[in-house]
Amino acid sequence: MGPGGSTVIAVRAFRRFTVRVPLPAELAALGPLSQNLRWAWHAPTQELFATVDPDLWARTGDPLRVLADVDPARLAHLAADERFCARVEQIHDELRQYLAAGQWFDGFAQTHPVPAGIAYFSMEFGVSEVLPIYSGGLGILAGDHLKAASDLGLPLIGVGLFYRSGYFRQGLDRDGWQVERYPVNDPADLPMTLLTEDGAPVLVEISMPEGRTLTAQIWVVEVGRIPLLLLDSDIAANTDDALRGVTDRLYGGDQEHRILQEILLGIGGMRALREYVRITGRPEPTVFHMNEGHAGFLGTERIRELVAGGLDFDTAEAVVRASNIFTTHTPVPAGIDRFPTELVTRYLDADESGISRLLPGLPAATVVELGDEADPAVFNMAHMGFRLGQRSNGVSRLHGEVSREMFADLWPGFDAADVPIGAVTNGVHGPTWVAQRWRDFASSDEDSAPEAYAALPDETIWSTHERLRADLVDEVRRRAHASGRDRGFTEAELAWTADLFDPKVLTIGFARRAATYKRLTLMLRDPDRMRRILTDPDRPVQLVIAGKAHPADNGGKSLIQQMVRFTEDPALRDRIVFLPDYDISMARHIYAGCDVWLNNPVRPMEACGTSGMKSALNGGLNLSILDGWWDEMADGENGWAIPSAEGVADENRRDDLEAEALYTLLEETVIPLFYDRDHRGVPTRWVEMMRHTLTRLGPKVLASRMVRDYTTELYCPAAAAFEAACADDHSGARDLAAYRRALETSWGSVLIAGVEDESLDGELRVAAHVGLGGLDPETVRVQLVLGRVDDEGEIVEPAITDMSPTERDASGRTVFAVTVTPPASGHLGYTVRVLPRHDQLSHDAELGLVRYPVAG
Ligand SMILES: *Cc1c(COP(=O)(O)O)cnc(C)c1O
C-alpha cells in the first residue's frame, strides 16, 4: 500500500524525541511539581495531575507523561480555571515549604554532633514506578531510605546508576513461561536533569585497560529534599560499545559487565559526588554509606583521593574506614558479590611498578588484598566492604546474628557473638505504602497514626479494609485480563476474568522475587489440600501471587510456570491468580487489599523482608516463617508464625513439614477467625488483631524509624570518628595507622604467660603476667572475663572487667591485676584476654586480634 494507506505497520523508531508544549504561565508550577519526585508520596500533588487528565493519569500514573500527552486545549481550559490555578499555586507553595522547613534532623543537630553530609551509594533505587531502575527489595529499600531521609531533613545525597533499560518487564507466554522485555528509558520522559556547568554536561572519567577511558554523564533526580545522582555511560564519548553499554541494564550482563558497573558506581560515583558538591556548594559528605557490597569501590577511590593529597596509604585507609558504613543484605552465600581475582587485577591495571592505573597512586596488590577470601582466585566485595567500613550492619536482628557467624573469619580469635557487625532493621516509607483510605484518618503525620487508629470503631476499621480489598479485586481483574490479552488469549477466552475473585473472600497475598529460598511453590506441596482450602464452599480463600525470576534463572522461571499452570485449572482460576510484572505500582494495591500476607522463606535466608511490613502498615496480618524482621516483631497478636523445621537436614522433608504447618494454620486458625462474624458481619477478633497491628507494629516498621536508627547508631558516630581521624592534619588517623603497624610487628609476641588468683572475703583478685612484645602497657586492654560456666566449660554471659598494669615481674613481663566480687554461688569460671586499645577503634574486636592464656 502506498503513502496515505491505512495499514498499521510497526516500525522501530531510529531515534525518539518528545515535543513538550510549553505550559501556560498560569500553570507553570506544574513543571517543578512534576520534576520533584516528592509527588510520589504526596497525595494532593497526585490529585492535581489526575485532575489535569484523569484518563492519562489512570493509565500512566506519571505527571511528566500527563504533561507531555495532555491535549493543549485542555491545558488552555485549565489555565482559565481560577480555582484550579489557585490550587496549583497552593500545592507548589506547599512543596517549597516542605523543601525549606526545619525537620527532625535540625532539632536533633541542636543537641548532637551530626555529619555535615551523608552519601548513600546503591546499585538500585526504587523511588517510583516512573523511574524503573530497581529490581526488588534492595532497590525499594534504598528508595524508601531517600524518602524518609527527605522527610526527616538529613543532608543526604544518593548515588547510583541510570540504566537505559532498567530491570526487565515481565510477561508470560501461553505456556506460562516468563518472557522478558526491556523498554528503553528515555531521559527526556523522566524526572531528572543533566548536571551541567557553563552549559556543558559534567563528565567523570575512569581509566580503563589498554589506554581506554570510561566516561559518564550525571543525571540529578530530586527526591523531595534529597538529590539522587545517577551515572550514565550511554554517551558518544564512549566510542567503545562495551563501555557505552555499561549502564544498559540492571543485573543484566556477565561478570565483566558487572564489575564495570561497580567500578562506575564506586569510583565514578565518588567523582560525580565531588563534582556535584563543588558545583552546588553543598557541604562535603563526611559519612559514606555502602548499601550492599556493590558500592565497595567507593572506599578505594576515597583512599586514592587522600593519597593524592599527600597521605600514606595506611593513614588514608584509617580516615576512610572511620567514615564508611557497610550494610550487608544477604545471608545467602550465592548472593554475595564476588569476582574472579584475575578480573579485578585486570581492571586495576598495574603499571611496571605495580601502581594501579584505575586508582593512580595505589598499589594494585594492596587493593586486591582488600577483597581476600579463603579462595585466592576470588575477590569478595562484601569482605572489602567490611574491611573498609569501621561500622557495619545486617538488616534485622536475626540477620545481624547470622552475619556475625557468616563473616566471623574476618575477625579471627573472636566468637561469633563478639564480631562487630550490628543490626538496623529495615523499614518502609509510610507515606508511600499506606493506602490513602488509611492516611485519611491520620490527618497530621505518621506519628499520630497509632492514636488515630486506636480511636476508630471496629466497623470503620473493617469497612475501610473491605473497600481496599474491593479495590484490589478490581485491580486483579484488570491485570489478569491485560495479562491474558498479552499472552494471546481472545476476549471470549478471557470473559471469566470479569468475575475473577470475590470482594468478600479472605484474600492472601504472596509476592516476591522467585528466588529459590523464598519457596514460591511451597503452598503447592500438597496440591489437593490447597485446592480444598481455596474452594471451600462456606469459607473460601483467594490467593494473589506475583514475582519475577532473574532472566538467567531457569529454575525460578519453572517455579513460576508451575504456579501459573496451577492457577489455570478452571476449577480454581476464580480463586488464585498469578499477576505478571510485579513492581511498585502493583505492589501498592496488593499490600493494601490483602487480609493476610504470606511469607515462607527457608529460615534464616531472608535477611529482613519488607513486603510484610507494607502489608502490616495497612492492617494486613502476617502469616510467616519466623525469619528476618518477623522473627523480632511477631508478638502473637499481629499475625501467625509458621513453625519452621530448621533442624531437619533433608530439604524435601523440611518443605513437607513446613507446608503441613502452613495448611494446618490456615485451616484451623486463620480461616475460622476470618469468618467468625458478629451480628454486624464484623469479625471482631480479626479486627482486634488488625488494630493491634496498625497501632503497635506500624510504628516499628517505618523507614523513618530506620533512618533515625542509622543516624544515631551509625552516621553520627562515623562523623565523629571522621572528625577525630582528620583533626590536626590527620594526626588521629596517622596515629591509628602507626599503631596498626606496631601491632603487626609486635602482636605475634604478645602472650599471657601466667595467671594467679586469690580469694578473700568473697572477693577475687586475679593477676596476669603479660608479655607485650615491646608494646606499651597503655596500648593494650587486658580484661578479666568472669561468669557462670556451662557443661562444656564455656563462660555464659560473662562480666568483663578491665585490669590495670601494676608492676613488672622477674622476667620483665607486665603484671595486670584486678579485684572483683564474683556471684555468691554457682559454677563459675574466668579467663583473661589481651586486646588492642586505641581511641579510634570503634569496637574491641575491630582488628580481629585477641590473646588468651596459653593452654595448660
Ligand atoms: C517491598 C517490595 C519488594 C521486597 O519485598 P520482600 O518482602 O523483601 O521480598 C519487592 N518488590 C516490590 C515491588 C516491593 O514493593
PDB file of N, CA and C and ligand atoms in Angstrom, residues 136-137 140 433 512 518 582-584 587 591 609-611 614, ligand 1:
ATOM      1  N   GLY A 136      14.035  -5.011  42.970  1.00  0.00           N
ATOM      2  CA  GLY A 136      13.194  -5.551  44.042  1.00  0.00           C
ATOM      3  C   GLY A 136      13.537  -4.936  45.378  1.00  0.00           C
ATOM      4  N   GLY A 137      13.548  -5.768  46.400  1.00  0.00           N
ATOM      5  CA  GLY A 137      13.658  -5.320  47.785  1.00  0.00           C
ATOM      6  C   GLY A 137      14.800  -4.345  48.055  1.00  0.00           C
ATOM      7  N   ILE A 140      14.032  -0.926  46.490  1.00  0.00           N
ATOM      8  CA  ILE A 140      12.908  -0.231  47.111  1.00  0.00           C
ATOM      9  C   ILE A 140      13.298   0.248  48.507  1.00  0.00           C
ATOM     10  N   TRP A 433       3.555   3.766  51.241  1.00  0.00           N
ATOM     11  CA  TRP A 433       2.958   2.432  51.266  1.00  0.00           C
ATOM     12  C   TRP A 433       1.632   2.340  51.999  1.00  0.00           C
ATOM     13  N   ARG A 512       6.882 -11.781  45.632  1.00  0.00           N
ATOM     14  CA  ARG A 512       8.309 -11.583  45.889  1.00  0.00           C
ATOM     15  C   ARG A 512       9.105 -12.191  44.743  1.00  0.00           C
ATOM     16  N   LYS A 518      12.948 -18.437  48.749  1.00  0.00           N
ATOM     17  CA  LYS A 518      11.643 -17.851  49.100  1.00  0.00           C
ATOM     18  C   LYS A 518      10.483 -18.832  48.880  1.00  0.00           C
ATOM     19  N   TYR A 582       5.397  -7.805  38.576  1.00  0.00           N
ATOM     20  CA  TYR A 582       5.378  -7.245  39.925  1.00  0.00           C
ATOM     21  C   TYR A 582       6.291  -6.020  39.971  1.00  0.00           C
ATOM     22  N   ASP A 583       5.741  -4.884  40.315  1.00  0.00           N
ATOM     23  CA  ASP A 583       6.549  -3.681  40.527  1.00  0.00           C
ATOM     24  C   ASP A 583       5.848  -2.795  41.550  1.00  0.00           C
ATOM     25  N   ILE A 584       6.352  -1.598  41.745  1.00  0.00           N
ATOM     26  CA  ILE A 584       5.809  -0.744  42.805  1.00  0.00           C
ATOM     27  C   ILE A 584       4.330  -0.464  42.568  1.00  0.00           C
ATOM     28  N   ALA A 587       2.427  -3.510  43.532  1.00  0.00           N
ATOM     29  CA  ALA A 587       2.650  -3.844  44.936  1.00  0.00           C
ATOM     30  C   ALA A 587       1.722  -3.049  45.855  1.00  0.00           C
ATOM     31  N   TYR A 591      -0.564  -4.876  48.735  1.00  0.00           N
ATOM     32  CA  TYR A 591      -0.341  -4.698  50.182  1.00  0.00           C
ATOM     33  C   TYR A 591      -1.581  -4.120  50.846  1.00  0.00           C
ATOM     34  N   GLY A 609      13.290  -8.778  54.641  1.00  0.00           N
ATOM     35  CA  GLY A 609      11.950  -8.844  54.028  1.00  0.00           C
ATOM     36  C   GLY A 609      11.227  -7.568  54.400  1.00  0.00           C
ATOM     37  N   THR A 610      10.596  -6.953  53.436  1.00  0.00           N
ATOM     38  CA  THR A 610       9.893  -5.710  53.756  1.00  0.00           C
ATOM     39  C   THR A 610       8.446  -5.734  53.297  1.00  0.00           C
ATOM     40  N   SER A 611       8.083  -6.701  52.438  1.00  0.00           N
ATOM     41  CA  SER A 611       6.717  -6.671  51.911  1.00  0.00           C
ATOM     42  C   SER A 611       5.704  -6.863  53.041  1.00  0.00           C
ATOM     43  N   LYS A 614       4.900  -3.682  54.714  1.00  0.00           N
ATOM     44  CA  LYS A 614       3.997  -2.801  53.972  1.00  0.00           C
ATOM     45  C   LYS A 614       2.560  -3.263  54.151  1.00  0.00           C
TER      46      LYS A 614
HETATM   47  C1  LIG B   1       8.631  -4.412  49.031  1.00  0.00           C
HETATM   48  C2  LIG B   1       8.875  -4.896  47.676  1.00  0.00           C
HETATM   49  C3  LIG B   1       9.800  -5.932  47.448  1.00  0.00           C
HETATM   50  C4  LIG B   1      10.574  -6.578  48.559  1.00  0.00           C
HETATM   51  O1  LIG B   1       9.782  -7.451  49.304  1.00  0.00           O
HETATM   52  P1  LIG B   1      10.442  -8.628  50.162  1.00  0.00           P
HETATM   53  O2  LIG B   1       9.498  -8.885  51.239  1.00  0.00           O
HETATM   54  O3  LIG B   1      11.740  -8.088  50.676  1.00  0.00           O
HETATM   55  O4  LIG B   1      10.622  -9.767  49.238  1.00  0.00           O
HETATM   56  C5  LIG B   1       9.997  -6.368  46.149  1.00  0.00           C
HETATM   57  N1  LIG B   1       9.334  -5.809  45.125  1.00  0.00           N
HETATM   58  C6  LIG B   1       8.434  -4.827  45.300  1.00  0.00           C
HETATM   59  C7  LIG B   1       7.734  -4.268  44.114  1.00  0.00           C
HETATM   60  C8  LIG B   1       8.186  -4.330  46.576  1.00  0.00           C
HETATM   61  O5  LIG B   1       7.311  -3.334  46.741  1.00  0.00           O
END
